[in-house]
mmCIF file of C-alpha atoms in Angstrom:
data_model
loop_
_atom_site.group_PDB
_atom_site.id
_atom_site.type_symbol
_atom_site.label_atom_id
_atom_site.label_comp_id
_atom_site.label_asym_id
_atom_site.label_seq_id
_atom_site.Cartn_x
_atom_site.Cartn_y
_atom_site.Cartn_z
ATOM 1 C CA MET A 1 0.173 0.226 0.049
ATOM 2 C CA GLN A 2 1.351 3.651 -1.064
ATOM 3 C CA GLN A 3 2.347 5.672 1.813
ATOM 4 C CA ILE A 4 0.151 8.638 1.119
ATOM 5 C CA ASP A 5 -0.322 11.557 3.359
ATOM 6 C CA PRO A 6 -3.639 10.635 5.719
ATOM 7 C CA HIS A 7 -5.074 14.244 5.223
ATOM 8 C CA GLU A 8 -4.153 14.511 1.411
ATOM 9 C CA LEU A 9 -5.759 11.372 0.927
ATOM 10 C CA LYS A 10 -8.677 12.335 2.658
ATOM 11 C CA ALA A 11 -9.105 15.540 0.490
ATOM 12 C CA TRP A 12 -8.523 13.537 -2.680
ATOM 13 C CA ILE A 13 -11.548 10.900 -1.678
ATOM 14 C CA LYS A 14 -14.093 13.638 -0.848
ATOM 15 C CA ALA A 15 -13.714 15.048 -4.135
ATOM 16 C CA GLN A 16 -13.800 11.665 -5.729
ATOM 17 C CA ALA A 17 -17.057 11.235 -3.959
ATOM 18 C CA LEU A 18 -18.373 14.696 -5.358
ATOM 19 C CA ASP A 19 -17.398 13.554 -8.726
ATOM 20 C CA LEU A 20 -19.204 10.054 -8.574
ATOM 21 C CA GLY A 21 -22.788 12.245 -7.737
ATOM 22 C CA PHE A 22 -22.296 12.281 -3.871
ATOM 23 C CA ALA A 23 -24.110 15.567 -2.281
ATOM 24 C CA ASP A 24 -21.630 15.142 0.566
ATOM 25 C CA CYS A 25 -18.408 12.822 2.053
ATOM 26 C CA VAL A 26 -17.356 12.962 5.966
ATOM 27 C CA ILE A 27 -15.016 9.918 7.648
ATOM 28 C CA ALA A 28 -16.656 8.867 11.058
ATOM 29 C CA LYS A 29 -14.827 6.749 13.669
ATOM 30 C CA PRO A 30 -16.023 3.397 14.062
ATOM 31 C CA ASP A 31 -17.520 4.001 17.240
ATOM 32 C CA ALA A 32 -21.354 4.621 17.913
ATOM 33 C CA GLN A 33 -21.374 3.773 21.629
ATOM 34 C CA GLU A 34 -23.104 7.278 22.296
ATOM 35 C CA GLN A 35 -26.207 6.235 20.533
ATOM 36 C CA MET A 36 -26.903 3.176 22.687
ATOM 37 C CA PRO A 37 -28.488 4.671 25.687
ATOM 38 C CA ARG A 38 -31.124 6.581 23.239
ATOM 39 C CA PHE A 39 -31.599 3.415 21.621
ATOM 40 C CA LEU A 40 -32.185 1.154 24.570
ATOM 41 C CA GLU A 41 -34.621 3.494 25.944
ATOM 42 C CA TYR A 42 -36.625 3.476 22.709
ATOM 43 C CA LEU A 43 -36.635 -0.278 22.396
ATOM 44 C CA GLU A 44 -37.824 -0.300 25.956
ATOM 45 C CA ARG A 45 -40.853 2.049 25.641
ATOM 46 C CA GLY A 46 -42.014 -0.581 22.365
ATOM 47 C CA TYR A 47 -41.576 2.532 19.955
ATOM 48 C CA HIS A 48 -40.014 0.355 17.036
ATOM 49 C CA ALA A 49 -43.417 -2.022 16.824
ATOM 50 C CA ASP A 50 -43.072 -5.175 15.221
ATOM 51 C CA MET A 51 -39.390 -4.560 13.808
ATOM 52 C CA THR A 52 -37.942 -7.035 16.095
ATOM 53 C CA TYR A 53 -34.729 -7.033 14.027
ATOM 54 C CA LEU A 54 -33.871 -3.595 15.555
ATOM 55 C CA GLU A 55 -33.139 -5.481 19.112
ATOM 56 C CA GLU A 56 -30.723 -7.996 17.439
ATOM 57 C CA ASN A 57 -26.788 -7.342 16.651
ATOM 58 C CA LEU A 58 -26.610 -4.403 18.923
ATOM 59 C CA GLU A 59 -22.978 -4.988 19.935
ATOM 60 C CA LYS A 60 -22.415 -4.750 16.177
ATOM 61 C CA ARG A 61 -24.455 -1.411 15.965
ATOM 62 C CA ALA A 62 -22.499 0.010 18.850
ATOM 63 C CA ASP A 63 -19.071 -1.313 17.623
ATOM 64 C CA PRO A 64 -18.655 -1.215 13.739
ATOM 65 C CA THR A 65 -15.640 -3.476 13.936
ATOM 66 C CA LEU A 66 -17.610 -6.203 15.029
ATOM 67 C CA LEU A 67 -19.531 -6.121 11.812
ATOM 68 C CA VAL A 68 -16.665 -5.394 9.815
ATOM 69 C CA PRO A 69 -13.417 -6.931 11.399
ATOM 70 C CA GLY A 70 -10.373 -4.672 10.755
ATOM 71 C CA THR A 71 -12.628 -1.300 9.958
ATOM 72 C CA LYS A 72 -10.496 1.621 11.392
ATOM 73 C CA SER A 73 -12.718 4.345 9.436
ATOM 74 C CA ILE A 74 -16.077 4.657 7.621
ATOM 75 C CA ILE A 75 -16.409 6.992 4.465
ATOM 76 C CA CYS A 76 -20.283 8.422 5.206
ATOM 77 C CA VAL A 77 -21.963 9.716 2.245
ATOM 78 C CA ARG A 78 -25.237 11.288 0.991
ATOM 79 C CA MET A 79 -27.588 11.449 -2.021
ATOM 80 C CA ASN A 80 -30.056 14.176 -2.482
ATOM 81 C CA TYR A 81 -33.402 12.808 -3.319
ATOM 82 C CA LEU A 82 -35.712 16.077 -4.178
ATOM 83 C CA VAL A 83 -36.297 16.212 -7.726
ATOM 84 C CA GLU A 84 -37.818 19.599 -7.525
ATOM 85 C CA SER A 85 -38.345 22.283 -4.381
ATOM 86 C CA PRO A 86 -41.681 20.939 -2.819
ATOM 87 C CA LYS A 87 -44.376 23.188 -1.143
ATOM 88 C CA PRO A 88 -44.711 22.914 2.450
ATOM 89 C CA ARG A 89 -47.503 20.389 3.325
ATOM 90 C CA TYR A 90 -49.453 22.700 5.171
ATOM 91 C CA VAL A 91 -50.432 23.764 1.395
ATOM 92 C CA PRO A 92 -53.606 21.846 1.292
ATOM 93 C CA LEU A 93 -53.402 19.235 -1.524
ATOM 94 C CA GLU A 94 -56.008 17.872 -3.685
ATOM 95 C CA PRO A 95 -57.468 15.291 -1.725
ATOM 96 C CA ASN A 96 -58.188 12.585 -4.227
ATOM 97 C CA SER A 97 -54.350 12.452 -5.202
ATOM 98 C CA ALA A 98 -52.311 9.845 -4.020
ATOM 99 C CA ILE A 99 -49.438 10.922 -1.998
ATOM 100 C CA ILE A 100 -46.092 8.801 -2.235
ATOM 101 C CA ALA A 101 -42.806 9.867 -0.005
ATOM 102 C CA ARG A 102 -40.339 11.561 -2.453
ATOM 103 C CA TYR A 103 -37.882 8.936 -1.986
ATOM 104 C CA ALA A 104 -40.089 6.423 -3.197
ATOM 105 C CA ARG A 105 -41.313 7.923 -6.518
ATOM 106 C CA GLY A 106 -38.406 6.802 -8.602
ATOM 107 C CA ARG A 107 -36.051 3.784 -8.575
ATOM 108 C CA ASP A 108 -34.896 2.343 -5.413
ATOM 109 C CA TYR A 109 -31.954 4.079 -4.377
ATOM 110 C CA HIS A 110 -30.174 1.602 -2.171
ATOM 111 C CA LYS A 111 -28.311 -0.280 -5.593
ATOM 112 C CA VAL A 112 -27.495 3.010 -6.943
ATOM 113 C CA MET A 113 -25.737 4.134 -3.603
ATOM 114 C CA ARG A 114 -23.859 0.681 -3.414
ATOM 115 C CA GLY A 115 -22.876 0.452 -6.835
ATOM 116 C CA ARG A 116 -21.369 4.028 -6.424
ATOM 117 C CA LEU A 117 -19.539 3.249 -3.341
ATOM 118 C CA LYS A 118 -18.519 0.470 -5.262
ATOM 119 C CA THR A 119 -17.034 2.667 -7.564
ATOM 120 C CA LEU A 120 -15.219 4.838 -5.371
ATOM 121 C CA ALA A 121 -13.609 2.018 -3.440
ATOM 122 C CA THR A 122 -11.680 0.996 -6.630
ATOM 123 C CA ARG A 123 -10.747 4.404 -7.363
ATOM 124 C CA ILE A 124 -8.940 4.681 -3.439
ATOM 125 C CA ARG A 125 -7.687 0.722 -4.317
ATOM 126 C CA GLU A 126 -6.150 2.404 -7.982
ATOM 127 C CA LYS A 127 -4.410 5.014 -5.823
ATOM 128 C CA VAL A 128 -2.996 3.517 -2.572
ATOM 129 C CA GLY A 129 -3.022 -0.085 -3.281
ATOM 130 C CA ASP A 130 -5.164 -2.616 -1.787
ATOM 131 C CA PHE A 131 -7.382 -2.519 1.391
ATOM 132 C CA GLU A 132 -10.431 -3.919 3.097
ATOM 133 C CA SER A 133 -13.631 -2.200 2.193
ATOM 134 C CA ARG A 134 -17.214 -3.029 1.905
ATOM 135 C CA PRO A 135 -20.404 -0.729 1.262
ATOM 136 C CA PHE A 136 -23.631 -0.496 2.875
ATOM 137 C CA ALA A 137 -26.955 1.131 2.236
ATOM 138 C CA ASP A 138 -29.701 1.011 4.872
ATOM 139 C CA SER A 139 -28.596 -2.741 4.456
ATOM 140 C CA ALA A 140 -26.866 -3.740 7.996
ATOM 141 C CA PRO A 141 -27.230 -3.333 11.842
ATOM 142 C CA ILE A 142 -25.513 0.072 11.642
ATOM 143 C CA PHE A 143 -26.347 3.573 13.273
ATOM 144 C CA GLU A 144 -26.137 5.305 10.066
ATOM 145 C CA LYS A 145 -27.297 8.693 11.284
ATOM 146 C CA SER A 146 -25.380 8.472 14.488
ATOM 147 C CA LEU A 147 -22.011 7.986 12.539
ATOM 148 C CA ALA A 148 -22.988 10.498 9.975
ATOM 149 C CA GLU A 149 -23.602 13.162 12.681
ATOM 150 C CA SER A 150 -20.544 12.364 14.602
ATOM 151 C CA ALA A 151 -18.378 13.273 11.573
ATOM 152 C CA GLY A 152 -20.446 16.526 10.766
ATOM 153 C CA MET A 153 -23.014 15.555 7.944
ATOM 154 C CA GLY A 154 -25.611 17.411 9.935
ATOM 155 C CA TRP A 155 -27.392 16.597 13.318
ATOM 156 C CA THR A 156 -30.293 14.944 14.549
ATOM 157 C CA GLY A 157 -33.347 16.757 14.308
ATOM 158 C CA LYS A 158 -36.720 16.570 16.927
ATOM 159 C CA HIS A 159 -38.570 14.054 14.002
ATOM 160 C CA THR A 160 -34.817 11.902 14.145
ATOM 161 C CA LEU A 161 -33.688 12.592 10.742
ATOM 162 C CA LEU A 162 -30.752 14.126 9.885
ATOM 163 C CA ILE A 163 -30.508 17.664 8.917
ATOM 164 C CA HIS A 164 -27.898 19.584 7.100
ATOM 165 C CA LYS A 165 -27.614 23.414 7.700
ATOM 166 C CA LYS A 166 -27.042 24.194 3.979
ATOM 167 C CA SER A 167 -29.019 21.414 2.528
ATOM 168 C CA GLY A 168 -31.681 20.519 4.615
ATOM 169 C CA SER A 169 -32.955 16.607 5.059
ATOM 170 C CA PHE A 170 -34.365 15.138 1.712
ATOM 171 C CA PHE A 171 -31.200 12.972 1.596
ATOM 172 C CA VAL A 172 -30.236 8.959 1.956
ATOM 173 C CA LEU A 173 -27.121 7.770 3.609
ATOM 174 C CA GLY A 174 -24.308 5.007 2.856
ATOM 175 C CA GLU A 175 -21.018 4.141 4.122
ATOM 176 C CA LEU A 176 -18.010 2.266 3.215
ATOM 177 C CA PHE A 177 -16.290 0.568 5.829
ATOM 178 C CA THR A 178 -12.777 0.903 5.762
ATOM 179 C CA SER A 179 -9.498 -0.170 6.761
ATOM 180 C CA LEU A 180 -7.493 2.670 5.810
ATOM 181 C CA ASP A 181 -6.418 4.762 8.920
ATOM 182 C CA LEU A 182 -7.746 8.040 7.977
ATOM 183 C CA PRO A 183 -8.424 11.399 9.830
ATOM 184 C CA PHE A 184 -11.928 11.796 11.338
ATOM 185 C CA ASP A 185 -14.319 14.614 11.006
ATOM 186 C CA GLU A 186 -15.748 16.528 13.437
ATOM 187 C CA PRO A 187 -19.459 16.475 14.566
ATOM 188 C CA ALA A 188 -21.640 19.819 13.450
ATOM 189 C CA THR A 189 -23.731 21.893 16.284
ATOM 190 C CA ALA A 190 -27.377 21.180 16.273
ATOM 191 C CA HIS A 191 -29.920 23.928 15.341
ATOM 192 C CA CYS A 192 -33.046 23.173 15.966
ATOM 193 C CA GLY A 193 -33.537 25.564 18.662
ATOM 194 C CA SER A 194 -36.970 25.921 20.189
ATOM 195 C CA CYS A 195 -38.793 25.026 16.764
ATOM 196 C CA SER A 196 -41.449 22.494 17.393
ATOM 197 C CA ALA A 197 -42.454 22.530 13.584
ATOM 198 C CA CYS A 198 -41.977 19.015 13.102
ATOM 199 C CA ILE A 199 -43.979 17.728 16.386
ATOM 200 C CA ASP A 200 -46.879 19.853 15.581
ATOM 201 C CA ILE A 201 -47.484 18.985 11.973
ATOM 202 C CA CYS A 202 -47.342 15.222 12.507
ATOM 203 C CA PRO A 203 -50.950 14.211 11.524
ATOM 204 C CA THR A 204 -50.486 11.237 14.139
ATOM 205 C CA GLN A 205 -48.481 12.666 16.812
ATOM 206 C CA ALA A 206 -45.879 9.950 16.061
ATOM 207 C CA ILE A 207 -43.204 12.125 17.424
ATOM 208 C CA VAL A 208 -44.061 11.753 21.305
ATOM 209 C CA GLU A 209 -41.426 14.177 22.307
ATOM 210 C CA PRO A 210 -38.417 16.189 21.010
ATOM 211 C CA TYR A 211 -35.747 13.119 19.028
ATOM 212 C CA MET A 212 -38.433 10.299 20.026
ATOM 213 C CA LEU A 213 -40.642 8.814 17.450
ATOM 214 C CA ASP A 214 -43.097 5.952 18.071
ATOM 215 C CA ALA A 215 -43.411 3.826 15.076
ATOM 216 C CA ARG A 216 -46.847 2.443 16.361
ATOM 217 C CA ARG A 217 -48.085 5.920 15.278
ATOM 218 C CA CYS A 218 -45.931 6.941 12.357
ATOM 219 C CA ILE A 219 -47.448 6.872 8.854
ATOM 220 C CA ALA A 220 -44.218 5.711 6.978
ATOM 221 C CA TYR A 221 -44.285 2.723 9.655
ATOM 222 C CA LEU A 222 -47.647 2.192 9.117
ATOM 223 C CA THR A 223 -48.023 2.281 5.027
ATOM 224 C CA ILE A 224 -44.501 0.600 4.267
ATOM 225 C CA GLU A 225 -43.641 -1.828 7.223
ATOM 226 C CA TYR A 226 -46.830 -2.901 8.953
ATOM 227 C CA LYS A 227 -48.813 -5.680 7.599
ATOM 228 C CA GLY A 228 -51.796 -5.863 9.733
ATOM 229 C CA VAL A 229 -54.792 -4.091 10.172
ATOM 230 C CA ILE A 230 -54.056 -0.248 11.174
ATOM 231 C CA ALA A 231 -56.017 0.972 14.327
ATOM 232 C CA GLU A 232 -59.111 2.966 13.276
ATOM 233 C CA GLU A 233 -57.889 5.865 15.373
ATOM 234 C CA LEU A 234 -55.174 6.499 13.153
ATOM 235 C CA ARG A 235 -56.769 6.233 9.635
ATOM 236 C CA ALA A 236 -57.900 9.807 9.487
ATOM 237 C CA GLY A 237 -54.685 11.118 10.124
ATOM 238 C CA ILE A 238 -53.071 9.023 7.204
ATOM 239 C CA GLY A 239 -55.436 10.860 5.053
ATOM 240 C CA ASN A 240 -54.345 10.308 1.450
ATOM 241 C CA ARG A 241 -50.767 9.045 2.113
ATOM 242 C CA ILE A 242 -50.630 5.814 0.555
ATOM 243 C CA PHE A 243 -47.068 5.235 0.719
ATOM 244 C CA GLY A 244 -44.766 6.935 3.757
ATOM 245 C CA CYS A 245 -44.881 10.457 4.745
ATOM 246 C CA ASP A 246 -43.174 13.657 4.403
ATOM 247 C CA ASP A 247 -44.795 15.976 6.680
ATOM 248 C CA CYS A 248 -42.272 16.698 9.149
ATOM 249 C CA GLN A 249 -39.423 17.579 6.518
ATOM 250 C CA LEU A 250 -41.898 19.661 4.555
ATOM 251 C CA ILE A 251 -42.533 21.915 7.314
ATOM 252 C CA CYS A 252 -39.248 22.101 8.677
ATOM 253 C CA PRO A 253 -37.662 25.604 8.147
ATOM 254 C CA TRP A 254 -34.252 23.942 7.017
ATOM 255 C CA ASN A 255 -35.620 22.306 4.080
ATOM 256 C CA SER A 256 -35.851 26.006 2.508
ATOM 257 C CA PHE A 257 -32.257 25.329 1.747
ATOM 258 C CA ALA A 258 -32.812 21.383 0.490
ATOM 259 C CA LYS A 259 -31.092 20.936 -2.622
ATOM 260 C CA THR A 260 -32.343 18.549 -5.766
ATOM 261 C CA ALA A 261 -30.769 15.559 -6.759
ATOM 262 C CA SER A 262 -27.925 15.390 -9.032
ATOM 263 C CA ILE A 263 -28.928 11.770 -10.492
ATOM 264 C CA SER A 264 -32.035 10.442 -12.636
ATOM 265 C CA ASP A 265 -32.756 7.493 -10.604
ATOM 266 C CA PHE A 266 -34.942 9.660 -8.122
ATOM 267 C CA ASN A 267 -37.237 11.073 -11.258
ATOM 268 C CA PRO A 268 -40.782 9.641 -10.562
ATOM 269 C CA ARG A 269 -41.728 6.837 -12.589
ATOM 270 C CA HIS A 270 -45.531 5.901 -13.850
ATOM 271 C CA GLY A 271 -46.742 9.508 -12.828
ATOM 272 C CA LEU A 272 -46.195 8.662 -9.236
ATOM 273 C CA ASP A 273 -46.064 12.547 -8.169
ATOM 274 C CA ASN A 274 -49.434 13.150 -10.025
ATOM 275 C CA ILE A 275 -51.758 9.840 -9.570
ATOM 276 C CA SER A 276 -55.391 9.891 -8.493
ATOM 277 C CA LEU A 277 -56.447 7.594 -5.793
ATOM 278 C CA LEU A 278 -59.285 6.084 -8.011
ATOM 279 C CA ASP A 279 -56.358 5.351 -10.633
ATOM 280 C CA ILE A 280 -53.666 3.909 -8.664
ATOM 281 C CA TRP A 281 -56.890 1.986 -6.872
ATOM 282 C CA GLN A 282 -57.310 0.308 -10.239
ATOM 283 C CA TRP A 283 -54.168 -1.393 -10.153
ATOM 284 C CA ASP A 284 -54.432 -5.679 -10.367
ATOM 285 C CA GLU A 285 -51.272 -7.197 -8.940
ATOM 286 C CA ALA A 286 -49.728 -7.692 -12.234
ATOM 287 C CA THR A 287 -49.918 -4.237 -12.924
ATOM 288 C CA PHE A 288 -48.457 -3.266 -9.419
ATOM 289 C CA LEU A 289 -45.527 -5.733 -9.742
ATOM 290 C CA ALA A 290 -44.820 -4.123 -13.781
ATOM 291 C CA ASN A 291 -44.997 -0.523 -12.005
ATOM 292 C CA THR A 292 -42.794 -1.267 -9.223
ATOM 293 C CA GLU A 293 -39.806 -3.146 -10.522
ATOM 294 C CA GLY A 294 -36.856 -1.639 -8.946
ATOM 295 C CA SER A 295 -38.658 0.612 -6.603
ATOM 296 C CA PRO A 296 -38.971 0.990 -2.999
ATOM 297 C CA ILE A 297 -42.667 0.368 -3.052
ATOM 298 C CA ARG A 298 -42.355 -2.934 -3.940
ATOM 299 C CA ARG A 299 -41.412 -3.521 -0.504
ATOM 300 C CA THR A 300 -45.180 -2.941 0.987
ATOM 301 C CA GLY A 301 -46.381 -5.674 -0.902
ATOM 302 C CA TYR A 302 -49.780 -5.578 -3.030
ATOM 303 C CA GLN A 303 -52.258 -6.214 -0.479
ATOM 304 C CA SER A 304 -51.076 -3.663 1.858
ATOM 305 C CA PHE A 305 -50.676 -1.235 -1.044
ATOM 306 C CA LYS A 306 -54.388 -1.570 -1.584
ATOM 307 C CA ARG A 307 -55.135 -1.381 2.229
ATOM 308 C CA ASN A 308 -53.309 2.098 1.947
ATOM 309 C CA ILE A 309 -55.479 3.654 -0.841
ATOM 310 C CA ALA A 310 -58.427 1.990 0.564
ATOM 311 C CA ILE A 311 -58.058 4.500 3.567
ATOM 312 C CA GLY A 312 -56.877 7.484 1.419
ATOM 313 C CA LEU A 313 -60.436 6.597 -0.775
ATOM 314 C CA GLY A 314 -62.293 6.442 2.896
ATOM 315 C CA ASN A 315 -60.811 10.104 4.005
ATOM 316 C CA ALA A 316 -61.732 11.625 0.365
ATOM 317 C CA PRO A 317 -64.577 13.754 -0.734
ATOM 318 C CA TYR A 318 -67.848 11.463 -0.962
ATOM 319 C CA SER A 319 -67.920 10.307 -4.430
ATOM 320 C CA LYS A 320 -70.424 7.359 -5.764
ATOM 321 C CA GLU A 321 -67.619 6.393 -8.325
ATOM 322 C CA ILE A 322 -65.585 5.763 -5.066
ATOM 323 C CA VAL A 323 -68.084 3.871 -3.143
ATOM 324 C CA ASP A 324 -68.615 1.627 -6.419
ATOM 325 C CA GLN A 325 -65.002 1.005 -7.035
ATOM 326 C CA LEU A 326 -64.487 -0.071 -3.041
ATOM 327 C CA GLN A 327 -67.900 -2.357 -3.398
ATOM 328 C CA ASN A 328 -66.356 -3.901 -6.513
ATOM 329 C CA GLY A 329 -63.175 -4.802 -4.996
ATOM 330 C CA LYS A 330 -64.418 -6.412 -1.778
ATOM 331 C CA ASN A 331 -64.297 -10.047 -3.541
ATOM 332 C CA LEU A 332 -60.489 -9.126 -4.924
ATOM 333 C CA HIS A 333 -58.381 -8.754 -1.558
ATOM 334 C CA ASP A 334 -57.836 -10.546 1.493
ATOM 335 C CA GLU A 335 -59.298 -10.354 4.874
ATOM 336 C CA ILE A 336 -57.036 -7.148 5.920
ATOM 337 C CA VAL A 337 -57.566 -5.149 2.764
ATOM 338 C CA ASN A 338 -61.453 -5.963 3.051
ATOM 339 C CA VAL A 339 -61.707 -4.484 6.447
ATOM 340 C CA HIS A 340 -60.030 -0.942 5.372
ATOM 341 C CA ILE A 341 -62.767 -1.290 2.643
ATOM 342 C CA ASP A 342 -65.570 -1.722 4.977
ATOM 343 C CA TRP A 343 -64.281 1.231 7.016
ATOM 344 C CA ALA A 344 -63.838 3.561 3.542
ATOM 345 C CA ILE A 345 -67.113 2.897 2.585
ATOM 346 C CA GLU A 346 -68.977 3.593 5.861
ATOM 347 C CA GLN A 347 -67.024 7.127 5.735
ATOM 348 C CA GLN A 348 -67.861 7.878 2.221
ATOM 349 C CA LEU A 349 -71.435 6.677 3.687
ATOM 350 C CA ASN A 350 -71.140 9.259 6.353
ATOM 351 C CA GLN A 351 -69.921 12.089 4.282
ATOM 352 C CA LEU A 352 -72.938 11.912 2.046
ATOM 353 C CA GLN A 353 -75.419 11.679 5.172
ATOM 354 C CA LEU A 354 -73.558 14.946 6.438
ATOM 355 C CA SER A 355 -74.047 16.833 3.528
ATOM 356 C CA ASN A 356 -77.503 16.137 3.147
#
């Protein structure tokens, strides 16, 4: 391995990362012990819902060198995913539109992230010789935000997402674990101050206190990870969000500085940035599979996707067409979806009665 000044190598690596389309690059120490007390409290409160995998590999989360032995430094990167600067969520939206979280409207970023991290490793190898490396993109027991925060990529906001002072929070993270002995970056300072906009705007009050999120109430968890019957008291708050939720980010003042994506993978496909609830309700399973190939939306599964749309239709203004379409769908889905179809029909008919 060639001997290069560590500070010069670090600067060169950051330049290469930016050249590959990453919006930022920092070097983190492979140590996340400071995150553990808060995380253990989160688990103890049951805020992780049925994501039991979060209870596993706690030692590896705290000490990344147990996950990848020989790791001396972690190259943390981020990619912006906004295609255009959004309007704040409190601006009234068309109630019949199906709202999908912005990161999920295009291609799944995980492969893009890992592919570019591998390319970065190859470039470094060509410069310094052989070394050990392994790329990750939300794919292992890693405290991604904690590592990135410890090296100055931003601070954890009260909504628990990472915020960058000059770029907001609409970005995804990736890591390259390496055996390189690189100087670590310093943490950034926090700048949320007394602002509580994200807490106040949350439609289901999932941010139970600053920096603590109850997944059992979070629309992102409920519409993506959770496969069961969604509690009735939460359905009205879900509104017309059928996959994920951006509300806590859209209201954040720091996202007035949010940057747009530098790669086309995040561009919306199949009109997912402007599609009606009734149009997407028409998707059969074959259409769903075709239109979500290589998309994060595939993760939720067809039946859960239809469950989410049924809730959106129930929350929409009364329409005879909506009631007819919901009734036509009753024999096409599993019991869980049918529970939500029945509720949606009831909601629609209640609206009709109130308007008469």
